[in-house]
């Protein structure tokens, strides 16, 4: 077995104890570069930074001949690989890894949240939608104050109001019933063991807990994550979670019914409705009525030097595949196709062209993309936004300087005249990619939205310590349900609706042979789209390996200011962009990319983001 470790703790895994020890961390540091501290946090255009930085390390390319798991934490990756080596497949590995992520990376994802999963069985790609839903009692005015004005973002996030009905457990059960090989109960064994015996708090979790002001206000979370003096548990502290272990046992024995009914469901509803300042409207019926969706993946053709590719991503309510497809398609129609590098970095002209393409894509996203069970696609099909003739016309809007205003296009007849959704903050998330020895593969992006979600922890038994965090996914809806003219926003709150998402799990195929070439994705709120797009450009246009592409600096825009990863671009690039009219800000941009790419001879090349604690493991 090999490990490709990245992030602010160079780590190996201690099988005997089943957890990552502080001594192990120290011992392994000798062969790796010392991480450099991340720059200080800065505000985004929306005034809030997606899940914050901890440190940036170095990473090494790793190759695997049979199978591999790329995940955001070593223990989650190890759990997934254990399933593969026990005869399981990619779905089995994903279930095991997600349960461990609930425990060891609680700020980013977990059973209290949702996920998008793309699965390839060697023949067909399927899209499993485990996105959260709005409770039946939620309506368009959910995030309006008494005066009809949108609430402040954190005012809306913290508490039960923002919690959507979690979907990841039901979705994983659906996918496992269709594709899994190992018994469902066996997939929970690594997470149960770690929750019972404990795991070592890592530097990233410690750093984020120390920076968090709202989570300690929740008494259950405070008791679990912090010492009596109010400080977070130190790095290396063995953190046990007996209540979560009990929940895992219920899920292992009862399936998703152990989550959506009975004591766990009652505890979720009590936590949501019982928040002292910002209660929510979820009921036991909302949980009992949750259903995952199997959707048709959104696939489109893309040409790279020497390769005819087919890119498959997640359809609406996912916005990532559409936006990435538009950005790549628009860029390919310019002189900066492929975003060529100069001295190892994108040129100022290339960045400008990419940013203008992004503004066009994000304008369409704001206007049209929402839950397809509630909102019709423009022209009757979502692929209309990727039609060559439509992209030809949009590409002609890209000039040598920043366009003063960008509006959505009209790719086809509209059933409703929509208002664009105002820009809002989006946050955290986690990603894992898996390929197995049988030819199966998946890309799964999973989330509780903001770092630590709604800052609301569920404990099913007061006699036990620990629990799990709930999402704040409803804040991905538009706080403003309509514009001043009364036109509705497509992504407004409605009962039972799934909020729009930027999650972009992606599978890449050879268009001629059908061979799977790549699985990738990232956390990062709306910037998931940019993190994923630039990695695709790096691997298929710029001649980079997955790790080299991931290591490249981050950049992007959602339509307003341009954000550049702090300290990664020369002053001349900033000056050039400003001369072209772009307002530019530098700040940490904490991607968490994971990628597996088929290399020469069928070897899998693994890459994991040095900005977090991600690893790639395999054999």
Coordinates of C-alpha atoms in Angstrom, one line a residue:
X1 CA 0.0 0.0 0.0
X2 CA 1.1 3.5 -0.7
X3 CA 0.1 6.8 0.7
X4 CA 0.2 10.2 -0.9
X5 CA -0.3 12.6 2.0
X6 CA -0.8 16.4 1.8
X7 CA -1.7 19.3 3.9
X8 CA -0.5 20.6 7.2
X9 CA 0.3 17.3 8.8
X10 CA 2.4 14.8 6.9
X11 CA 0.9 11.6 8.2
X12 CA 0.9 7.8 8.0
X13 CA -1.7 5.6 9.5
X14 CA -1.4 3.4 12.6
X15 CA -3.5 0.3 11.9
X16 CA -3.0 -1.4 15.3
X17 CA -4.8 1.4 17.2
X18 CA -7.0 2.4 14.3
X19 CA -6.4 6.1 14.8
X20 CA -3.8 8.8 13.8
X21 CA -1.5 9.4 16.7
X22 CA 0.4 12.6 17.5
X23 CA 3.6 10.6 17.7
X24 CA 3.0 9.2 14.3
X25 CA 2.6 12.7 12.9
X26 CA 5.8 13.8 14.4
X27 CA 7.7 10.8 13.2
X28 CA 6.5 11.2 9.6
X29 CA 7.4 14.9 9.4
X30 CA 11.0 14.1 8.9
X31 CA 10.7 13.1 5.3
X32 CA 8.4 15.9 4.2
X33 CA 8.6 19.7 3.8
X34 CA 7.5 21.8 6.7
X35 CA 4.2 23.4 5.9
X36 CA 4.2 27.1 5.5
X37 CA 1.6 29.1 7.5
X38 CA -1.4 30.2 5.5
X39 CA -1.9 33.9 5.0
X40 CA -4.3 35.6 7.3
X41 CA -8.0 35.2 6.5
X42 CA -9.7 37.9 4.4
X43 CA -13.2 38.7 3.4
X44 CA -14.8 37.4 0.2
X45 CA -16.9 39.5 -2.0
X46 CA -19.8 38.5 0.1
X47 CA -18.0 39.4 3.3
X48 CA -17.3 35.9 4.4
X49 CA -14.5 33.4 3.7
X50 CA -15.5 29.8 2.8
X51 CA -14.1 27.2 5.1
X52 CA -10.9 28.8 6.3
X53 CA -7.2 28.1 5.7
X54 CA -4.9 26.2 8.1
X55 CA -1.6 25.7 6.3
X56 CA -0.2 24.8 2.9
X57 CA 2.2 21.9 2.6
X58 CA 3.9 20.0 -0.3
X59 CA 2.7 16.9 -2.0
X60 CA 4.1 14.1 -4.1
X61 CA 2.7 12.3 -7.1
X62 CA 1.6 8.8 -6.4
X63 CA 0.9 5.9 -8.8
X64 CA -1.4 2.9 -8.3
X65 CA -1.9 -0.1 -10.7
X66 CA -5.1 -1.5 -9.4
X67 CA -7.3 0.8 -7.3
X68 CA -7.2 4.0 -5.4
X69 CA -9.1 6.3 -3.0
X70 CA -8.6 10.0 -2.7
X71 CA -10.2 11.7 0.3
X72 CA -9.9 14.7 2.5
X73 CA -8.6 12.9 5.5
X74 CA -6.1 10.0 5.8
X75 CA -8.5 7.9 8.0
X76 CA -11.3 8.3 5.6
X77 CA -9.1 7.2 2.7
X78 CA -7.9 4.3 4.6
X79 CA -11.4 3.2 5.5
X80 CA -12.3 3.3 1.8
X81 CA -9.2 1.3 0.8
X82 CA -10.0 -1.3 3.4
X83 CA -13.3 -1.9 1.8
X84 CA -11.7 -2.3 -1.7
X85 CA -9.1 -4.8 -0.3
X86 CA -11.9 -6.8 1.4
X87 CA -13.4 -7.4 -2.0
X88 CA -15.7 -4.4 -2.1
X89 CA -16.1 -1.8 -4.9
X90 CA -16.1 2.0 -5.3
X91 CA -19.6 2.4 -3.7
X92 CA -18.6 0.3 -0.7
X93 CA -15.5 2.5 -0.3
X94 CA -17.5 5.7 -0.6
X95 CA -19.9 4.7 2.2
X96 CA -17.1 3.7 4.6
X97 CA -15.2 6.9 3.8
X98 CA -18.2 9.2 4.3
X99 CA -19.0 7.7 7.7
X100 CA -15.4 8.3 8.8
X101 CA -15.4 11.9 7.4
X102 CA -18.5 12.5 9.6
X103 CA -16.3 11.8 12.6
X104 CA -12.9 13.2 11.6
X105 CA -13.8 16.1 9.3
X106 CA -17.0 17.3 11.0
X107 CA -16.6 20.9 9.8
X108 CA -17.1 19.9 6.1
X109 CA -19.5 17.0 5.7
X110 CA -21.4 14.2 7.4
X111 CA -24.6 12.3 7.9
X112 CA -26.3 15.6 8.8
X113 CA -25.8 16.9 5.3
X114 CA -26.1 16.0 1.6
X115 CA -24.0 14.9 -1.4
X116 CA -23.9 14.5 -5.2
X117 CA -22.5 11.1 -6.4
X118 CA -21.5 10.3 -10.0
X119 CA -21.0 6.5 -10.5
X120 CA -19.5 4.7 -13.5
X121 CA -20.0 0.9 -13.6
X122 CA -17.8 0.4 -16.6
X123 CA -20.6 1.0 -19.0
X124 CA -23.0 3.7 -17.8
X125 CA -22.7 6.9 -15.7
X126 CA -25.4 7.5 -13.1
X127 CA -26.0 10.6 -11.0
X128 CA -27.3 10.1 -7.4
X129 CA -28.8 13.2 -5.8
X130 CA -28.6 13.3 -2.0
X131 CA -29.1 17.0 -1.8
X132 CA -31.1 18.3 1.2
X133 CA -34.7 19.5 0.8
X134 CA -36.6 22.4 2.4
X135 CA -39.1 21.3 5.0
X136 CA -42.8 21.3 4.0
X137 CA -43.4 24.4 6.2
X138 CA -40.7 26.5 4.5
X139 CA -41.6 29.2 2.0
X140 CA -40.1 32.0 -0.1
X141 CA -40.0 34.3 2.9
X142 CA -37.9 32.0 5.1
X143 CA -34.9 34.3 5.2
X144 CA -36.8 37.7 5.2
X145 CA -37.0 39.6 8.5
X146 CA -40.1 41.3 9.9
X147 CA -39.6 44.2 7.6
X148 CA -39.4 42.0 4.5
X149 CA -35.6 42.6 4.1
X150 CA -33.1 39.7 3.7
X151 CA -31.6 38.5 7.0
X152 CA -27.9 38.9 7.6
X153 CA -26.1 35.8 6.4
X154 CA -24.8 34.5 9.7
X155 CA -28.0 35.5 11.4
X156 CA -29.7 33.0 9.0
X157 CA -27.0 30.3 9.2
X158 CA -26.8 29.7 12.9
X159 CA -29.6 27.7 14.3
X160 CA -32.5 25.5 13.0
X161 CA -33.9 27.8 10.4
X162 CA -31.1 27.0 7.9
X163 CA -31.2 23.2 8.3
X164 CA -32.4 21.2 5.3
X165 CA -33.6 17.6 5.5
X166 CA -30.3 15.6 5.3
X167 CA -30.0 13.4 2.2
X168 CA -26.6 11.7 2.2
X169 CA -27.6 8.6 4.2
X170 CA -30.6 7.8 2.0
X171 CA -28.6 8.5 -1.2
X172 CA -25.7 6.2 -0.2
X173 CA -28.2 3.4 0.7
X174 CA -29.8 3.8 -2.8
X175 CA -26.5 3.6 -4.5
X176 CA -25.3 0.7 -2.4
X177 CA -28.5 -1.3 -3.2
X178 CA -27.8 -0.8 -6.9
X179 CA -24.1 -1.4 -7.0
X180 CA -22.6 -2.4 -3.6
X181 CA -20.9 -5.7 -3.0
X182 CA -20.1 -5.9 0.7
X183 CA -22.8 -6.1 3.3
X184 CA -24.1 -2.7 4.3
X185 CA -23.4 -3.2 8.0
X186 CA -19.7 -4.0 7.3
X187 CA -19.2 -0.6 5.8
X188 CA -19.7 1.1 9.2
X189 CA -17.1 -0.9 11.1
X190 CA -14.1 1.5 10.6
X191 CA -16.2 4.5 11.7
X192 CA -17.7 2.7 14.7
X193 CA -14.2 1.7 15.8
X194 CA -12.8 5.2 15.4
X195 CA -15.7 6.8 17.2
X196 CA -15.4 4.3 20.1
X197 CA -11.6 4.3 20.5
X198 CA -11.0 7.9 19.4
X199 CA -8.9 9.6 16.8
X200 CA -6.1 12.2 17.1
X201 CA -7.3 15.7 16.5
X202 CA -5.4 17.0 13.5
X203 CA -3.9 20.5 13.0
X204 CA -6.6 21.6 10.5
X205 CA -9.6 20.7 12.8
X206 CA -7.8 22.3 15.7
X207 CA -7.1 25.5 13.8
X208 CA -10.7 25.8 12.5
X209 CA -12.1 25.1 16.0
X210 CA -9.9 27.8 17.4
X211 CA -11.1 30.3 14.9
X212 CA -14.8 29.5 15.3
X213 CA -17.0 31.9 17.4
X214 CA -20.5 30.4 16.9
X215 CA -19.9 26.7 17.4
X216 CA -19.0 27.0 21.2
X217 CA -22.4 28.6 21.8
X218 CA -24.0 25.2 21.1
X219 CA -23.7 23.3 24.4
X220 CA -23.4 19.9 22.9
X221 CA -20.7 21.0 20.5
X222 CA -18.9 22.9 23.2
X223 CA -18.8 19.9 25.4
X224 CA -17.5 17.7 22.6
X225 CA -14.9 19.9 20.8
X226 CA -13.6 22.2 23.6
X227 CA -12.0 21.9 26.9
X228 CA -13.6 23.4 30.1
X229 CA -11.5 26.5 29.7
X230 CA -13.1 27.2 26.3
X231 CA -10.0 26.2 24.2
X232 CA -10.3 23.6 21.5
X233 CA -8.8 20.2 22.2
X234 CA -5.1 20.3 21.3
X235 CA -3.5 18.6 18.3
X236 CA -3.0 14.9 19.1
X237 CA -5.9 14.8 21.6
X238 CA -7.8 11.5 21.2
X239 CA -11.4 12.5 20.6
X240 CA -14.0 9.9 21.2
X241 CA -17.6 10.2 20.0
X242 CA -19.7 7.4 21.7
X243 CA -23.1 9.0 20.6
X244 CA -22.0 9.0 17.0
X245 CA -20.8 5.4 17.4
X246 CA -24.3 4.5 18.6
X247 CA -25.9 6.2 15.6
X248 CA -23.6 4.4 13.2
X249 CA -24.6 1.1 14.8
X250 CA -28.3 2.0 14.2
X251 CA -27.6 2.8 10.6
X252 CA -25.6 -0.4 10.2
X253 CA -28.4 -2.5 11.6
X254 CA -31.5 -0.7 10.3
X255 CA -30.3 1.1 7.1
X256 CA -31.6 4.6 6.5
X257 CA -34.7 3.9 8.6
X258 CA -32.4 4.1 11.6
X259 CA -31.8 7.8 10.6
X260 CA -35.1 9.0 9.2
X261 CA -37.3 7.4 11.8
X262 CA -37.0 6.6 15.5
X263 CA -34.7 8.2 18.1
X264 CA -32.2 9.7 15.6
X265 CA -35.0 11.5 13.7
X266 CA -36.6 12.7 16.9
X267 CA -33.3 14.1 18.1
X268 CA -32.8 15.9 14.8
X269 CA -36.2 17.5 14.9
X270 CA -35.8 18.5 18.6
X271 CA -32.5 20.2 17.8
X272 CA -33.9 22.1 14.8
X273 CA -37.1 23.2 16.5
X274 CA -35.6 23.7 19.9
X275 CA -32.9 26.2 18.9
X276 CA -33.3 29.1 21.4
X277 CA -32.9 32.0 19.0
X278 CA -33.4 30.7 15.4
X279 CA -35.6 27.6 15.4
X280 CA -36.4 25.8 12.2
X281 CA -39.6 24.2 10.8
X282 CA -38.5 20.6 10.2
X283 CA -40.9 17.9 11.3
X284 CA -40.7 14.1 11.7
X285 CA -42.8 13.9 8.5
X286 CA -40.1 15.8 6.5
X287 CA -37.5 13.3 7.5
X288 CA -39.8 10.3 6.9
X289 CA -40.7 11.6 3.4
X290 CA -37.2 12.3 2.2
X291 CA -36.3 10.5 -1.1
X292 CA -33.0 10.6 -3.0
X293 CA -33.1 11.1 -6.7
X294 CA -31.4 9.2 -9.6
X295 CA -30.8 11.7 -12.4
X296 CA -29.3 11.7 -15.8
X297 CA -25.7 13.0 -15.7
X298 CA -24.9 16.1 -17.7
X299 CA -22.3 15.1 -20.2
X300 CA -20.7 17.2 -23.0
X301 CA -17.9 16.9 -25.5
X302 CA -14.6 18.8 -25.1
X303 CA -11.5 18.7 -27.3
X304 CA -8.0 18.9 -25.8
X305 CA -4.7 18.6 -27.6
X306 CA -4.5 15.0 -28.9
X307 CA -7.7 13.9 -27.0
X308 CA -11.4 14.0 -27.8
X309 CA -13.0 14.0 -24.3
X310 CA -16.4 13.6 -22.8
X311 CA -16.9 15.4 -19.5
X312 CA -19.7 14.1 -17.2
X313 CA -20.9 16.2 -14.3
X314 CA -24.0 16.7 -12.1
X315 CA -27.1 18.1 -13.6
X316 CA -29.4 20.7 -11.8
X317 CA -29.8 21.3 -8.9
X318 CA -26.1 21.2 -9.5
X319 CA -24.7 24.3 -11.3
X320 CA -21.1 23.1 -11.5
X321 CA -21.2 21.0 -14.7
X322 CA -23.1 23.7 -16.6
X323 CA -20.8 26.5 -15.5
X324 CA -17.6 24.4 -16.1
X325 CA -18.8 23.4 -19.5
X326 CA -19.6 26.9 -20.4
X327 CA -16.2 28.3 -19.2
X328 CA -14.2 25.6 -21.0
X329 CA -16.4 26.0 -24.1
X330 CA -16.2 29.8 -24.2
X331 CA -12.4 29.7 -23.6
X332 CA -11.9 27.3 -26.4
X333 CA -13.5 29.9 -28.8
X334 CA -10.8 32.5 -28.0
X335 CA -7.1 32.9 -28.7
X336 CA -6.5 31.8 -25.0
X337 CA -8.0 28.3 -25.5
X338 CA -6.6 25.9 -22.9
X339 CA -5.3 28.9 -20.8
X340 CA -1.6 28.5 -21.8
X341 CA 1.0 29.0 -19.2
X342 CA 3.9 31.5 -19.2
X343 CA 6.7 30.8 -16.7
X344 CA 4.5 28.2 -15.1
X345 CA 1.5 30.5 -14.5
X346 CA -1.5 31.7 -16.6
X347 CA -0.7 34.9 -18.5
X348 CA -2.6 38.1 -17.6
X349 CA -4.3 37.9 -21.0
X350 CA -5.3 34.3 -20.4
X351 CA -6.6 35.1 -16.9
X352 CA -8.6 38.0 -18.2
X353 CA -10.2 35.8 -20.9
X354 CA -11.0 33.1 -18.4
X355 CA -12.5 35.6 -16.0
X356 CA -14.7 37.1 -18.6
X357 CA -15.9 33.6 -19.7
X358 CA -16.6 33.0 -16.0
X359 CA -18.7 36.1 -15.6
X360 CA -20.9 35.0 -18.5
X361 CA -21.3 31.5 -17.1
X362 CA -22.2 32.8 -13.6
X363 CA -24.8 35.2 -15.1
X364 CA -26.6 32.2 -16.7
X365 CA -26.2 30.3 -13.4
X366 CA -27.8 33.1 -11.4
X367 CA -30.7 33.4 -13.8
X368 CA -31.7 29.8 -14.6
X369 CA -30.2 27.0 -12.4
X370 CA -32.4 25.6 -9.7
X371 CA -34.1 22.3 -8.7
X372 CA -35.4 20.8 -12.0
X373 CA -38.4 19.3 -10.2
X374 CA -39.6 22.9 -9.7
X375 CA -37.9 24.9 -12.4
X376 CA -38.0 24.2 -16.2
X377 CA -34.8 24.4 -18.2
X378 CA -34.4 27.2 -20.7
X379 CA -35.4 25.9 -24.1
X380 CA -36.7 22.8 -22.4
X381 CA -33.3 21.1 -21.8
X382 CA -30.3 22.1 -19.7
X383 CA -27.9 21.2 -22.5
X384 CA -29.2 24.3 -24.4
X385 CA -26.8 26.3 -22.2
X386 CA -23.9 24.3 -23.8
X387 CA -25.0 24.3 -27.4
X388 CA -22.2 25.3 -29.8
X389 CA -24.3 28.1 -31.5
X390 CA -25.2 29.6 -28.1
X391 CA -21.6 29.5 -26.9
X392 CA -20.5 31.0 -30.2
X393 CA -22.6 34.1 -29.6
X394 CA -21.6 34.4 -25.9
X395 CA -17.9 34.1 -26.8
X396 CA -18.2 37.2 -29.0
X397 CA -19.0 39.2 -25.9
X398 CA -15.5 38.7 -24.6
X399 CA -13.2 41.6 -25.4
X400 CA -9.8 42.9 -24.4
X401 CA -11.1 44.7 -21.3
X402 CA -13.6 43.9 -18.6
X403 CA -17.2 44.2 -19.8
X404 CA -19.0 46.8 -17.6
X405 CA -22.1 44.7 -17.2
X406 CA -22.9 41.0 -17.9
X407 CA -26.3 39.6 -18.3
X408 CA -27.7 36.1 -18.8
X409 CA -28.2 34.9 -22.4
X410 CA -31.3 33.3 -23.8
X411 CA -30.6 29.9 -25.2
X412 CA -34.2 29.0 -25.8
X413 CA -37.8 29.8 -25.0
X414 CA -38.5 30.5 -21.4
X415 CA -41.6 29.2 -19.5
X416 CA -41.1 31.9 -16.9
X417 CA -39.4 35.3 -16.9
X418 CA -36.8 34.8 -14.1
X419 CA -35.0 37.4 -12.0
X420 CA -31.3 36.8 -11.5
X421 CA -30.4 35.6 -8.0
X422 CA -28.3 38.2 -6.1
X423 CA -24.8 37.1 -5.1
X424 CA -24.6 35.2 -1.8
X425 CA -21.9 33.5 0.2
X426 CA -21.4 29.8 -0.3
X427 CA -19.1 27.6 1.8
X428 CA -17.3 24.4 2.6
X429 CA -17.7 20.8 1.6
X430 CA -15.5 17.7 1.0
X431 CA -14.7 15.5 -2.0
X432 CA -13.7 11.9 -2.6
X433 CA -12.8 10.0 -5.7
X434 CA -12.5 6.2 -6.0
X435 CA -11.5 3.8 -8.7
X436 CA -11.6 0.0 -8.1
X437 CA -10.0 -3.0 -9.7
X438 CA -13.3 -4.0 -11.3
X439 CA -13.5 -0.9 -13.5
X440 CA -16.0 1.0 -11.3
X441 CA -15.3 4.6 -10.4
X442 CA -17.0 7.5 -8.7
X443 CA -16.7 11.1 -7.8
X444 CA -18.7 12.3 -4.8
X445 CA -18.8 15.8 -3.3
X446 CA -20.4 15.9 0.1
X447 CA -21.3 18.8 2.4
X448 CA -22.9 20.4 5.4
X449 CA -22.4 23.7 3.6
X450 CA -20.6 26.2 5.9
X451 CA -17.8 25.2 8.1
X452 CA -19.5 23.4 11.0
X453 CA -22.8 23.8 9.2
X454 CA -25.6 25.4 11.3
X455 CA -23.5 25.2 14.4
X456 CA -26.1 22.8 15.7
X457 CA -25.1 19.4 17.1
X458 CA -27.4 16.4 17.5
X459 CA -27.0 14.1 20.5
X460 CA -29.4 11.1 20.6
X461 CA -28.8 10.2 24.2
X462 CA -28.0 12.8 26.9
X463 CA -26.0 10.2 28.8
X464 CA -23.4 9.9 25.9
X465 CA -20.8 12.4 24.7
X466 CA -20.6 13.6 21.1
X467 CA -23.1 13.5 18.2
X468 CA -23.1 14.9 14.7
X469 CA -23.5 18.3 13.1
X470 CA -26.4 19.5 11.0
X471 CA -26.2 21.3 7.7
X472 CA -27.1 24.9 6.9
X473 CA -28.0 24.0 3.3
X474 CA -31.1 26.1 3.1
X475 CA -28.9 29.3 2.9
X476 CA -28.0 28.1 -0.6
X477 CA -31.4 29.3 -1.6
X478 CA -31.9 32.9 -2.6
X479 CA -32.8 35.0 0.5
X480 CA -34.6 37.3 -2.0
X481 CA -37.5 35.4 -3.5
X482 CA -38.3 38.0 -6.3
X483 CA -37.0 41.2 -7.7
X484 CA -38.5 44.7 -7.5
X485 CA -40.6 44.0 -10.6
X486 CA -42.1 40.9 -9.0
X487 CA -40.2 38.4 -11.2
X488 CA -39.5 35.2 -9.2
X489 CA -35.9 34.0 -8.5
X490 CA -35.6 30.4 -9.8
X491 CA -33.6 29.4 -6.8
X492 CA -36.1 30.7 -4.2
X493 CA -37.2 28.7 -1.2
X494 CA -40.2 26.3 -1.8
X495 CA -41.4 23.4 0.3
X496 CA -39.6 20.2 -0.6
X497 CA -37.2 21.9 -3.0
X498 CA -33.5 21.2 -3.3
X499 CA -31.3 24.3 -3.2
X500 CA -28.9 25.0 -6.1
X501 CA -25.4 23.7 -5.5
X502 CA -21.9 24.4 -6.9
X503 CA -20.7 20.9 -6.1
X504 CA -19.0 19.6 -9.2
X505 CA -18.1 15.9 -9.1
X506 CA -16.6 15.1 -12.5
X507 CA -15.8 12.1 -14.5
X508 CA -13.8 12.4 -17.8
X509 CA -13.9 9.8 -20.6
X510 CA -12.2 9.3 -23.9
X511 CA -14.9 10.2 -26.4
X512 CA -13.9 7.5 -29.0
X513 CA -13.2 4.5 -26.8
X514 CA -15.4 5.3 -23.8
X515 CA -12.5 4.6 -21.5
X516 CA -12.6 6.3 -18.1
X517 CA -9.7 8.8 -17.8
X518 CA -10.3 10.8 -14.7
X519 CA -12.3 11.4 -11.5
X520 CA -12.0 14.7 -9.7
X521 CA -13.8 17.4 -7.6
X522 CA -13.3 19.8 -4.7
X523 CA -14.9 21.7 -1.9
X524 CA -15.0 25.5 -1.9
X525 CA -18.5 27.0 -2.3
X526 CA -19.1 28.7 -5.6
X527 CA -15.3 28.5 -6.3
X528 CA -15.6 24.8 -6.6
X529 CA -16.4 25.6 -10.2
X530 CA -13.1 27.4 -10.7
X531 CA -11.0 24.9 -8.8
X532 CA -12.4 22.1 -10.9
X533 CA -12.2 24.0 -14.2
X534 CA -8.6 25.0 -13.7
X535 CA -7.6 21.5 -12.8
X536 CA -9.2 20.2 -16.0
X537 CA -7.3 22.8 -18.0
X538 CA -4.1 21.9 -16.2
X539 CA -4.3 18.1 -16.8
X540 CA -5.7 18.1 -20.4
X541 CA -4.4 21.4 -21.9
X542 CA -1.3 22.5 -20.0
X543 CA 0.5 19.1 -19.8
X544 CA 0.4 18.8 -16.0
X545 CA 0.0 15.8 -13.9
X546 CA -2.9 15.8 -11.5
X547 CA -0.7 16.8 -8.6
X548 CA 1.0 19.6 -10.5
X549 CA -2.4 20.9 -11.7
X550 CA -3.8 20.8 -8.2
X551 CA -0.7 22.7 -6.9
X552 CA -1.3 25.6 -9.3
X553 CA -2.6 28.8 -7.8
X554 CA -6.4 29.4 -7.4
X555 CA -8.3 32.3 -9.1
X556 CA -11.8 33.2 -10.2
X557 CA -14.8 35.4 -10.0
X558 CA -18.5 34.9 -9.5
X559 CA -19.2 38.1 -11.4
X560 CA -17.9 40.7 -9.0
X561 CA -14.3 41.2 -7.8
X562 CA -11.6 38.9 -9.0
X563 CA -10.1 36.8 -6.3
X564 CA -6.5 35.6 -6.6
X565 CA -4.8 33.2 -4.2
X566 CA -2.7 35.4 -1.9
X567 CA 1.0 35.4 -2.6
X568 CA 0.8 33.2 -5.7
X569 CA 0.8 35.8 -8.6
X570 CA 3.4 38.4 -9.5
X571 CA 2.5 42.1 -9.1
X572 CA 2.6 42.5 -12.9
X573 CA -0.4 40.2 -13.3
X574 CA -2.4 42.1 -10.7
X575 CA -1.6 45.4 -12.4
X576 CA -2.5 44.1 -15.9
X577 CA -5.9 42.8 -14.7
X578 CA -6.6 46.1 -13.0
X579 CA -5.7 48.0 -16.2
X580 CA -8.3 45.9 -17.9
X581 CA -10.9 47.0 -15.4
X582 CA -11.0 44.1 -13.0
X583 CA -11.3 44.8 -9.3
X584 CA -8.7 42.5 -7.8
X585 CA -8.4 41.0 -4.3
X586 CA -5.8 38.6 -2.9
X587 CA -6.9 36.2 -0.2
X588 CA -6.6 32.5 0.8
X589 CA -8.6 30.3 -1.5
X590 CA -8.7 27.0 0.3
X591 CA -9.6 24.4 -2.3
X592 CA -9.5 20.7 -1.4
X593 CA -9.1 19.1 -4.8
X594 CA -8.9 15.3 -5.1
X595 CA -8.1 13.7 -8.5
X596 CA -7.3 10.4 -10.1
X597 CA -6.2 10.3 -13.7
X598 CA -5.4 7.3 -15.9
X599 CA -1.8 7.5 -17.0
X600 CA 0.4 5.5 -19.5
X601 CA -0.1 1.8 -19.2
X602 CA -3.3 2.1 -17.3
X603 CA -1.6 3.3 -14.1
X604 CA -3.7 5.7 -11.9
X605 CA -2.0 9.0 -11.0
X606 CA -3.2 10.4 -7.8
X607 CA -3.3 14.1 -6.7
X608 CA -4.5 15.6 -3.4
X609 CA -4.6 19.3 -2.4
X610 CA -1.8 20.6 -0.2
X611 CA -4.1 23.3 1.2
X612 CA -5.9 20.7 3.3
X613 CA -5.1 17.2 4.8
X614 CA -6.1 15.2 1.7
X615 CA -4.5 11.9 0.8
X616 CA -4.5 9.4 -2.0
X617 CA -4.1 5.7 -1.0
X618 CA -4.2 2.6 -3.2
X619 CA -2.4 -0.5 -4.4

